[in-house]
Coordinates of N, CA and C in Angstrom, one line a residue:
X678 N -4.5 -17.5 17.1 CA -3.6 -17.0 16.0 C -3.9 -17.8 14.7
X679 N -4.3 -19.3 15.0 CA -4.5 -19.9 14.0 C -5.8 -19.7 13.3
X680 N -6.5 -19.2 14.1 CA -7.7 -18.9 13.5 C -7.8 -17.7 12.8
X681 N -6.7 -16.6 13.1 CA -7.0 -15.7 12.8 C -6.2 -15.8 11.1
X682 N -5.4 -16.2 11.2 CA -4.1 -16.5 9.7 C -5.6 -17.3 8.8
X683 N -6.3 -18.3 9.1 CA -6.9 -18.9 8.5 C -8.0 -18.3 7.8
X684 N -8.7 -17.4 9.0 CA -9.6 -15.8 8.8 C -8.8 -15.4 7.4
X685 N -7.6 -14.6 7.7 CA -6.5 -14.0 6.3 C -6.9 -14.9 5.1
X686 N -6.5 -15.9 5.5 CA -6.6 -16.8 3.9 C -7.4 -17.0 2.9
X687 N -8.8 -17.5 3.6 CA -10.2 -17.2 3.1 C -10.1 -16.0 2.6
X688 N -9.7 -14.8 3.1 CA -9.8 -13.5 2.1 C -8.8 -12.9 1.0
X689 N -8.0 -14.1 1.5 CA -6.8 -13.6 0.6 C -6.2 -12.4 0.8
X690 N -5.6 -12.7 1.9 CA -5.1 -11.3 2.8 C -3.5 -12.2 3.6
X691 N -3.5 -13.0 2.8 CA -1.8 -13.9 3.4 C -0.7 -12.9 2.4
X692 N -0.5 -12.1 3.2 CA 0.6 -11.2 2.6 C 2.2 -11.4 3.5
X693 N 2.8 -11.3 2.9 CA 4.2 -11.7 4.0 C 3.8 -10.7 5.7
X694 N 3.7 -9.6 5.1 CA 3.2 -8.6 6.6 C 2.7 -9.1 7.3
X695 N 1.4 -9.8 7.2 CA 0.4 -10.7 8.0 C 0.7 -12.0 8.4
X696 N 1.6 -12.3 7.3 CA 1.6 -13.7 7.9 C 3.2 -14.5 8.9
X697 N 4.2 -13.3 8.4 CA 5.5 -13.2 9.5 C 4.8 -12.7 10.8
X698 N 3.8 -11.8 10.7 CA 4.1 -11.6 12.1 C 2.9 -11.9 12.7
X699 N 2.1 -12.7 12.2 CA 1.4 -14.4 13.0 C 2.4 -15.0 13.6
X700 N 3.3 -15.4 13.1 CA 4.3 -16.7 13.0 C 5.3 -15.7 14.2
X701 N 5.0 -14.5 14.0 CA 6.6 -13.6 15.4 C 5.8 -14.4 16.7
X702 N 4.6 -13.4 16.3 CA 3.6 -13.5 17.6 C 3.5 -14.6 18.6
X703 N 3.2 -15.8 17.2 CA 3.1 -17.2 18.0 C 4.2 -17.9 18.5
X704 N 5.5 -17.3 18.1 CA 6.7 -18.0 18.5 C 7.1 -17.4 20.0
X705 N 7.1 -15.6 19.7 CA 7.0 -14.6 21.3 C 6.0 -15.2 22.2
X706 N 5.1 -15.5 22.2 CA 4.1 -16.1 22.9 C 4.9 -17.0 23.5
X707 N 5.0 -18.5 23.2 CA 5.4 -19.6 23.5 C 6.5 -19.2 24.2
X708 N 7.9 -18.6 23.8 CA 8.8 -18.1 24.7 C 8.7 -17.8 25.8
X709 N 7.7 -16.6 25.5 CA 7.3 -15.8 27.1 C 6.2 -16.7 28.1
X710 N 5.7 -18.2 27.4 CA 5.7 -18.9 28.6 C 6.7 -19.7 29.3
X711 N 7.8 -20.1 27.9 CA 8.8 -21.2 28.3 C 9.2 -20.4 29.2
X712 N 9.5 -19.0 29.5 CA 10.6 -18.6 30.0 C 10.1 -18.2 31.2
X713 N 9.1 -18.0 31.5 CA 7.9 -17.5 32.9 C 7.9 -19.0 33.4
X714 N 7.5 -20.1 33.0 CA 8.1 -21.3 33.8 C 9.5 -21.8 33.9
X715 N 10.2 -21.8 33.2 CA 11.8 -21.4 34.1 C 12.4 -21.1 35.2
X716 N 11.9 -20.1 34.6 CA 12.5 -18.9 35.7 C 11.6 -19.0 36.9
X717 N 10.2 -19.4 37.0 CA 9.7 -19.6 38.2 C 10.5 -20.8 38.7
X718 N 11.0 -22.2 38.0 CA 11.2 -23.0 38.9 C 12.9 -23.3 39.1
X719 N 13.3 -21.7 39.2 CA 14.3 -21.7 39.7 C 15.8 -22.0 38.4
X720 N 15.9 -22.2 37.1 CA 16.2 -22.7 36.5 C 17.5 -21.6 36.2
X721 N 18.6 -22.0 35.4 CA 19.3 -20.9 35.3 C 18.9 -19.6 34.6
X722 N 18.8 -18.3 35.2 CA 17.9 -17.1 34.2 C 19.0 -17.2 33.1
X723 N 20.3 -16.7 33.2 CA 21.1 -16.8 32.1 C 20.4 -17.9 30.7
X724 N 20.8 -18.7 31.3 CA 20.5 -19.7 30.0 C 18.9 -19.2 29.5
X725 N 18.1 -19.0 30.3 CA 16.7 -18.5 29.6 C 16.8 -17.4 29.0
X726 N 17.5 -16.9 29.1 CA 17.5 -15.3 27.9 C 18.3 -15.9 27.0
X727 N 19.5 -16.6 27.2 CA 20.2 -16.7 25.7 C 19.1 -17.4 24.7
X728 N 18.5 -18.7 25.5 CA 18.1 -19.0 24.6 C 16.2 -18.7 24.0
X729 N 16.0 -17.7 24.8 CA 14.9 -16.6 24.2 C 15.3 -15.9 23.2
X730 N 16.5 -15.3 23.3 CA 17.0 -14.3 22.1 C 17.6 -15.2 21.0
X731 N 18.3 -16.1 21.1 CA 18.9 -17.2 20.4 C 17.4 -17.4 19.5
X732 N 16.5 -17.9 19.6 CA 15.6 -18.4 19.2 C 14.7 -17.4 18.6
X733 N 14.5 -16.1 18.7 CA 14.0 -14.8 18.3 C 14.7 -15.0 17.0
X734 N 16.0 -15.2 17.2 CA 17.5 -14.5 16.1 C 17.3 -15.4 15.2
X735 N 17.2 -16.5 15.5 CA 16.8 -17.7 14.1 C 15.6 -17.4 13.4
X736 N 14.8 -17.2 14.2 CA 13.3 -16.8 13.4 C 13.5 -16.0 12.7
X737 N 14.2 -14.8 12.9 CA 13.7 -13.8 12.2 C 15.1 -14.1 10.9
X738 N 16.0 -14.6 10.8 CA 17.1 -15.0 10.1 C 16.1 -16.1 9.0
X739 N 15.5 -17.1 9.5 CA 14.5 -18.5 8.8 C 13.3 -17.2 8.5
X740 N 12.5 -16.5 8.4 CA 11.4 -15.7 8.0 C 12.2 -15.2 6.8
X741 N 13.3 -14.5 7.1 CA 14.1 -13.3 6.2 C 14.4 -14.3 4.8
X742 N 15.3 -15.6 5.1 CA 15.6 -16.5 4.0 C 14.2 -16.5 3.2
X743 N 12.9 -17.2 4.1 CA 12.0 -17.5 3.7 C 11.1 -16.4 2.5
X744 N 11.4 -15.3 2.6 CA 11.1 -14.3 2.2 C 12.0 -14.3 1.2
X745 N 13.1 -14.5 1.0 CA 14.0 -14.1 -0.2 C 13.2 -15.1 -1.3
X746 N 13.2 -16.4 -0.7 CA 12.9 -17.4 -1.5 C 11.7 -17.7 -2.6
X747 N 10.6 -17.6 -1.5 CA 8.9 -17.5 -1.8 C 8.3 -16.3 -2.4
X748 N 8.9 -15.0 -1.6 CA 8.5 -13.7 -2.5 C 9.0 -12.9 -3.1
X749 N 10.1 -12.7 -3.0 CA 10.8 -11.6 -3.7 C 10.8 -11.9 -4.8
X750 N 10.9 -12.7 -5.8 CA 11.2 -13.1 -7.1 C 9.8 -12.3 -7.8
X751 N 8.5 -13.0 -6.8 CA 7.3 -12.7 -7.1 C 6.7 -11.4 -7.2
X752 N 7.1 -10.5 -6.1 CA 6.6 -9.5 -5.9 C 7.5 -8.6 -6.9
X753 N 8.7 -8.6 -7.2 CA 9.6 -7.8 -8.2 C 9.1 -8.1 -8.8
X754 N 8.6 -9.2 -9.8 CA 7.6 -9.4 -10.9 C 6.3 -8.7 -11.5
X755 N 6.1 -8.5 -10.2 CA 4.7 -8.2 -10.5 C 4.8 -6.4 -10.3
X756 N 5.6 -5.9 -9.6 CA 5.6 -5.0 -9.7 C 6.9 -3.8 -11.2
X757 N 7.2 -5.0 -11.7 CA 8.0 -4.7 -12.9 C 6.7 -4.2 -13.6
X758 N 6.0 -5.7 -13.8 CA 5.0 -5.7 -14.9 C 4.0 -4.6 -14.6
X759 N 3.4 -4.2 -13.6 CA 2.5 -3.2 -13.7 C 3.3 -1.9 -13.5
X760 N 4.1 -1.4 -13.1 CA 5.0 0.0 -13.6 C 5.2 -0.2 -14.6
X761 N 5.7 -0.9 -15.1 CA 5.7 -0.6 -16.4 C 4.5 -0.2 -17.6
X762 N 3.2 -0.3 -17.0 CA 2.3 0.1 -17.8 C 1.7 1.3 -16.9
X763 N 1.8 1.4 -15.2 CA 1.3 2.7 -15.3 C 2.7 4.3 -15.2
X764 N 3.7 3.3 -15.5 CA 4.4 4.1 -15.6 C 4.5 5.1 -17.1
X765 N 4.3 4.3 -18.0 CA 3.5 4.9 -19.3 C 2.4 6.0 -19.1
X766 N 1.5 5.6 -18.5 CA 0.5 5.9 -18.2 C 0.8 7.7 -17.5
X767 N 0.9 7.6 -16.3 CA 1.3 8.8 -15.8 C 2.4 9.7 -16.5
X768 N 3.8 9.0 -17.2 CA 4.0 10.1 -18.0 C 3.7 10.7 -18.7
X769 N 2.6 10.1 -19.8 CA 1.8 10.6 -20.4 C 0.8 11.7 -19.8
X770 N 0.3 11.0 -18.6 CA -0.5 12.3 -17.9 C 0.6 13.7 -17.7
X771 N 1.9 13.6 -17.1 CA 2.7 14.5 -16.8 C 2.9 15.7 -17.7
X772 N 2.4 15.2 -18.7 CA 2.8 16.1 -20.5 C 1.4 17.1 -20.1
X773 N 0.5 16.7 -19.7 CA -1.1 17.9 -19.5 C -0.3 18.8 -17.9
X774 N 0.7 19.7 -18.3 CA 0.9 20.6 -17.1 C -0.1 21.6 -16.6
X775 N -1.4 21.7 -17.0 CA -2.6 22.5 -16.9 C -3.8 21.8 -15.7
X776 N -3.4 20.2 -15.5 CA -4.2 19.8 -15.0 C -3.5 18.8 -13.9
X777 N -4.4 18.6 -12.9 CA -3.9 17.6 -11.7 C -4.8 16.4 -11.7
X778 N -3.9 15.4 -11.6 CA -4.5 13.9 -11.4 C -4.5 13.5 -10.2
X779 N -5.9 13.4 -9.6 CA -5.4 11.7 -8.5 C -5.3 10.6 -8.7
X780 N -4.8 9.5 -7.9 CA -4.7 8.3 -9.1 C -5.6 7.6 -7.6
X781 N -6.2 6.5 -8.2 CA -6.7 5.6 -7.4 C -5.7 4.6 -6.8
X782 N -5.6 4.7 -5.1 CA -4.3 4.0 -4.5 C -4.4 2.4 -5.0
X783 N -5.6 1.8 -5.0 CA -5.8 0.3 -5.6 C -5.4 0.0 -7.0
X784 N -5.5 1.3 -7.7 CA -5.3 0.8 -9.3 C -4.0 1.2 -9.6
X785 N -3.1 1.7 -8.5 CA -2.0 2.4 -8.9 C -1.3 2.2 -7.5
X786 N -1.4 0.5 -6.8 CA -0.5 0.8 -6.1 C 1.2 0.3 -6.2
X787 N 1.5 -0.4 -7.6 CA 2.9 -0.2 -7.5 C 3.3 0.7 -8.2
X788 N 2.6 2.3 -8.2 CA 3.1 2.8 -8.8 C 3.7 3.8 -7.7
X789 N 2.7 3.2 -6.2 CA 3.0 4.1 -4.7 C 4.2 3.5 -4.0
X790 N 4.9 2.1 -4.5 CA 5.3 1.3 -4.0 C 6.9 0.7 -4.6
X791 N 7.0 1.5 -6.0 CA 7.8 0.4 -6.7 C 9.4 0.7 -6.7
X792 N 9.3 2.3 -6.1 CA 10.7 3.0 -6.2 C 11.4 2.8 -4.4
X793 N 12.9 2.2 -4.7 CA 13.2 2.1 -3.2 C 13.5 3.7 -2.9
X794 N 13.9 3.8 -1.3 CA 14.6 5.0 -0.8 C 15.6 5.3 -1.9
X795 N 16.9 4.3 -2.3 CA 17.7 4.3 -2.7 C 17.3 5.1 -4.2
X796 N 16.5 4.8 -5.0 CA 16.4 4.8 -6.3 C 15.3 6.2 -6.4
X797 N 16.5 6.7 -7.4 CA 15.6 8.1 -7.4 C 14.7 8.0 -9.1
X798 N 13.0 8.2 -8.8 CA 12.3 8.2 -9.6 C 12.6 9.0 -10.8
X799 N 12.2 9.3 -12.3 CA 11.7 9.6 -13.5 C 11.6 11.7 -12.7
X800 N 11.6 12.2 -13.3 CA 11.2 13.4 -13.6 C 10.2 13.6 -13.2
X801 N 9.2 13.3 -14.2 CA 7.8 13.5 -14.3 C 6.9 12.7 -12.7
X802 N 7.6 11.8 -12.1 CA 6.9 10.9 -11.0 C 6.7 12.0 -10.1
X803 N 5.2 12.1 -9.8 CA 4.4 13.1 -8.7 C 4.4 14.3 -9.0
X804 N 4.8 14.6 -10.1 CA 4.8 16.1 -11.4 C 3.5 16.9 -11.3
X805 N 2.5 15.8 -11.8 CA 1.3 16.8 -11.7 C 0.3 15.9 -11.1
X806 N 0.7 14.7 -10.5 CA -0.1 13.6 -9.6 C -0.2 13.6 -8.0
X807 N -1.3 12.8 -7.7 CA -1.2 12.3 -6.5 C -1.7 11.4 -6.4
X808 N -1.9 10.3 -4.9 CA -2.2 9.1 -4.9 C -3.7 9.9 -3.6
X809 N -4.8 9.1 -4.4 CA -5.8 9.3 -3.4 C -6.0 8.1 -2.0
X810 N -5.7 8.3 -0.8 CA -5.6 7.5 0.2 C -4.2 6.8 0.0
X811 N -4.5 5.7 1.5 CA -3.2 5.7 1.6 C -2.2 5.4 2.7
X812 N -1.9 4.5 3.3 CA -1.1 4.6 4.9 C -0.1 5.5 4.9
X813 N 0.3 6.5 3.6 CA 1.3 7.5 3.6 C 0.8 8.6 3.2
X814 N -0.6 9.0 3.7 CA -1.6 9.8 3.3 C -0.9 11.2 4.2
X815 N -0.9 11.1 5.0 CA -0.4 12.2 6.1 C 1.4 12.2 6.4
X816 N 2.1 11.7 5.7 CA 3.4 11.8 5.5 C 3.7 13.0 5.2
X817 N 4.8 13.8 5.7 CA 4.9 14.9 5.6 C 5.3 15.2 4.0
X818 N 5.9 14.0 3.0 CA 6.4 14.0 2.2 C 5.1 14.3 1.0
X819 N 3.8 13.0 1.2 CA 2.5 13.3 0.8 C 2.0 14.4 0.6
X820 N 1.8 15.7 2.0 CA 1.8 16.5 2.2 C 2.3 17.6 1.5
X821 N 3.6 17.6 1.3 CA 4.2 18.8 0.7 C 3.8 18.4 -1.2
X822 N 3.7 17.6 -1.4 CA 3.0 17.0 -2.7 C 1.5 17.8 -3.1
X823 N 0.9 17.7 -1.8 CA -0.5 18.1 -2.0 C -0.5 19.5 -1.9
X824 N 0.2 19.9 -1.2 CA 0.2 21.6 -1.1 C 0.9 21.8 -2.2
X825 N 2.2 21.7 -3.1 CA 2.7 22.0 -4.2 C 1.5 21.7 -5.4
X826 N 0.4 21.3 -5.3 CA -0.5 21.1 -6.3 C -1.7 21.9 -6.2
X827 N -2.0 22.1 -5.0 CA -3.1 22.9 -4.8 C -4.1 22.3 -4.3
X828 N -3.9 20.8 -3.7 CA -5.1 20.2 -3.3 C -4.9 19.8 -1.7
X829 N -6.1 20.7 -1.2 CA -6.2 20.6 0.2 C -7.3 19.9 0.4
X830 N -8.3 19.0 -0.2 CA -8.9 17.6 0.1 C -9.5 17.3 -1.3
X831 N -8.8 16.3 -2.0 CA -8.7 15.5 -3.0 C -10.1 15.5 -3.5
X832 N -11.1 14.7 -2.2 CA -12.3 14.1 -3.1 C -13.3 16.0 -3.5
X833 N -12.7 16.7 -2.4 CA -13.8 18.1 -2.8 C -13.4 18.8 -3.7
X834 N -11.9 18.4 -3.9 CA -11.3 19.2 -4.9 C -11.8 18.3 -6.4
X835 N -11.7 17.5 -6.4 CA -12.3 16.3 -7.6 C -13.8 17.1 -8.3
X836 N -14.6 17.9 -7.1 CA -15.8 18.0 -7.5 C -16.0 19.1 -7.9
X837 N -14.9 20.2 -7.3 CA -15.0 21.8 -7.5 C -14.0 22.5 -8.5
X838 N -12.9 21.7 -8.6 CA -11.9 22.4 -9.1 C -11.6 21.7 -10.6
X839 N -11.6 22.7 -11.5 CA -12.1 22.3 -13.1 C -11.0 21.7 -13.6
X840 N -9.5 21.6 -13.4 CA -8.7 20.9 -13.8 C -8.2 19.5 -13.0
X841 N -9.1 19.1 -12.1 CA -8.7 18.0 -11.1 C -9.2 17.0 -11.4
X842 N -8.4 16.4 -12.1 CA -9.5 14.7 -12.4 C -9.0 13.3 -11.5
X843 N -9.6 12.2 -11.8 CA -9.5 11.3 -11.1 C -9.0 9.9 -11.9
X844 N -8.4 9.1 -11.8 CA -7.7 8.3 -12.7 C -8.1 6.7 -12.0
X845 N -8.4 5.9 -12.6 CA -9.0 4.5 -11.6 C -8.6 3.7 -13.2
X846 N -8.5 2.4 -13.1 CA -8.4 1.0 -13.6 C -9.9 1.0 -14.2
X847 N -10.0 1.1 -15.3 CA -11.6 0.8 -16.1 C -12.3 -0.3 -15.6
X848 N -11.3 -1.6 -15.0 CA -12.3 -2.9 -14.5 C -12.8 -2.3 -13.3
X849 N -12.8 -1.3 -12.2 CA -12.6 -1.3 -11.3 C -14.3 -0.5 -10.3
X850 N -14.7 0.2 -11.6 CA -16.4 1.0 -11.4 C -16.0 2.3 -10.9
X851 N -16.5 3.2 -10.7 CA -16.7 4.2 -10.2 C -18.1 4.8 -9.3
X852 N -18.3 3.5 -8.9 CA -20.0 3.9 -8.0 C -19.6 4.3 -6.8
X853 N -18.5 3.5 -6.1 CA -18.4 4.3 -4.8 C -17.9 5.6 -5.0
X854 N -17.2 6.2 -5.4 CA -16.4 7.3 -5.1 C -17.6 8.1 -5.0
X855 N -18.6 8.0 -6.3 CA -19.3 8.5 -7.0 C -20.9 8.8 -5.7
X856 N -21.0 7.8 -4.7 CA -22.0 7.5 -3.5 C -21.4 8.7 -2.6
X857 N -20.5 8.2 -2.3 CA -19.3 9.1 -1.1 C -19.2 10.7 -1.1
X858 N -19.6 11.0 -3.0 CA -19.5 12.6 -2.8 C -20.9 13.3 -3.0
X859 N -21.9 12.3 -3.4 CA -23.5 12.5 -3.1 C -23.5 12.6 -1.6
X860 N -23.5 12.0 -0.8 CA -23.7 11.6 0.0 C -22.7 12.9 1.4
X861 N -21.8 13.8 0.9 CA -20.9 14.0 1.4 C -20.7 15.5 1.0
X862 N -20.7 15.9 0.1 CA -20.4 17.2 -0.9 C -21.4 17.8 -1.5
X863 N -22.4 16.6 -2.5 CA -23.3 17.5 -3.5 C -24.4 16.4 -3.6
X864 N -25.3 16.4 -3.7 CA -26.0 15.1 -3.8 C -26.6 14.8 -5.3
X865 N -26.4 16.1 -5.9 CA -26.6 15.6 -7.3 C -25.5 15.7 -8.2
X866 N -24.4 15.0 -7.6 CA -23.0 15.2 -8.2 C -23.3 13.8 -9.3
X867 N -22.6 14.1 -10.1 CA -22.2 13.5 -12.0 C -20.9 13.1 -12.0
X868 N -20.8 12.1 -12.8 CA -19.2 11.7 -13.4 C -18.9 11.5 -14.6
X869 N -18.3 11.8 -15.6 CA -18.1 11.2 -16.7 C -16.7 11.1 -17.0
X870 N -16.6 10.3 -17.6 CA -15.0 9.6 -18.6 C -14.7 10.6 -19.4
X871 N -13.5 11.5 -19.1 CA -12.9 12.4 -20.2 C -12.1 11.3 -21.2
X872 N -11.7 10.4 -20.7 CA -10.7 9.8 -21.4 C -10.2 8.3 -20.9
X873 N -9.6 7.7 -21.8 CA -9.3 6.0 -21.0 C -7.9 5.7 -22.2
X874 N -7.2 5.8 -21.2 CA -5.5 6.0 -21.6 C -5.3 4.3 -21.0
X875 N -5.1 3.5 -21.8 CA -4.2 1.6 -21.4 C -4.8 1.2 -20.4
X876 N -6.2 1.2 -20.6 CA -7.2 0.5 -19.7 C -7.1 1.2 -18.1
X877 N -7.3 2.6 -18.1 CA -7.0 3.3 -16.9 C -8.1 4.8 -17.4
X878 N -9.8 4.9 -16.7 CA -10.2 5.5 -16.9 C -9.6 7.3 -16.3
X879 N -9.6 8.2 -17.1 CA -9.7 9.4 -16.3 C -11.0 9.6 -16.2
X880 N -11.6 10.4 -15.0 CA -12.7 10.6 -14.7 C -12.7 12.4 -14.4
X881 N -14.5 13.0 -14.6 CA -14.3 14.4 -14.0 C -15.7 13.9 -13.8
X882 N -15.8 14.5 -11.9 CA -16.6 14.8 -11.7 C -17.4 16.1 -11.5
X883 N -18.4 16.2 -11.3 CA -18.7 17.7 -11.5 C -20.4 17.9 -10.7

């Protein structure tokens, strides 16, 4: 486990996700030996469950503080700051009702990320967008998204369908997408920059 958190780090992949539940794992682990020797040597079981769950119930109470303290401040920050610019951004796209955007899930992910259950989005949010990829790619919610727009696979639609563009972070390239649909769709498929709206290329390929 320690090797593997340490693996994370070097990549810069210590996200609270990954790294609370290193820290569940390694704590469940240790438990489920304390308690397998115990209980073999006869000890009271009672007291070994309380204090297996006792000890679960602090962890995850010490993770949860730990979390309030170290990230939350940070990650509401960061995700203030960038909705706020691609929240510009896509409304502005929402005004072209003739055409459909995908947005790149990397260049646009607190824009996949920033609204709770509770908090009902802007008007215009998923108006005439979508997010390409995705761990909420096949959510039925996603889905009904993609069918209200007309796109039954993003990257073929990108290449065939004359008002379907693609939206990415200008630092960001466009060579893979651009490999992926050579390689997959058309092999002498093209791209060019219709436009570059607050450092956020639109792209059409063709």
């Amino acid at each position: 486990m320690m090797g593997e958190y340490f693996w994370l780090y070097n990549k810069g992949r210590v996200l609270p996700r990954a790294e609370y539940g290193i820290i569940l794992s390694a704590i469940f682990s240790l438990l489920i030996c304390f308690a397998n020797y115990y209980v073999k040597k006869d000890y009271n079981k009672q007291f070994c469950i309380r204090f297996v769950a006792g000890t679960l119930i602090f962890s995850l109470l010490f993770l949860r503080n730990d979390y309030v303290i170290h990230y939350k401040d940070y990650y509401t920050g960061t995700a203030q700051k960038d909705w706020e610019a691609q929240g510009k951004l896509v409304e502005k796209l929402s005004q072209n009702t003739d055409c459909v955007y995908v947005l790149n899930i990397i260049s646009f992910i607190w824009s996949c990320l920033y609204f709770e259950p509770y908090e009902k989005p802007p008007e215009y949010f998923l108006s005439n967008f979508c997010f390409a990829g995705g761990w909420h790619t096949n959510s039925p919610f996603s889905k009904k998204v993609s069918v209200r727009l007309g796109i039954k696979n993003p990257m073929e639609d990108l290449l065939y369908k004359e008002n379907v563009y693609y939206v990415k972070a200008a630092g960001d390239g466009i060579d893979s997408e651009l490999l992926f649909l050579k390689q997959n769709y058309k092999f002498d498929a093209q791209v060019r920059i219709e436009d570059c709206v607050d450092g956020y290329n639109i792209y059409k390929f063709y």
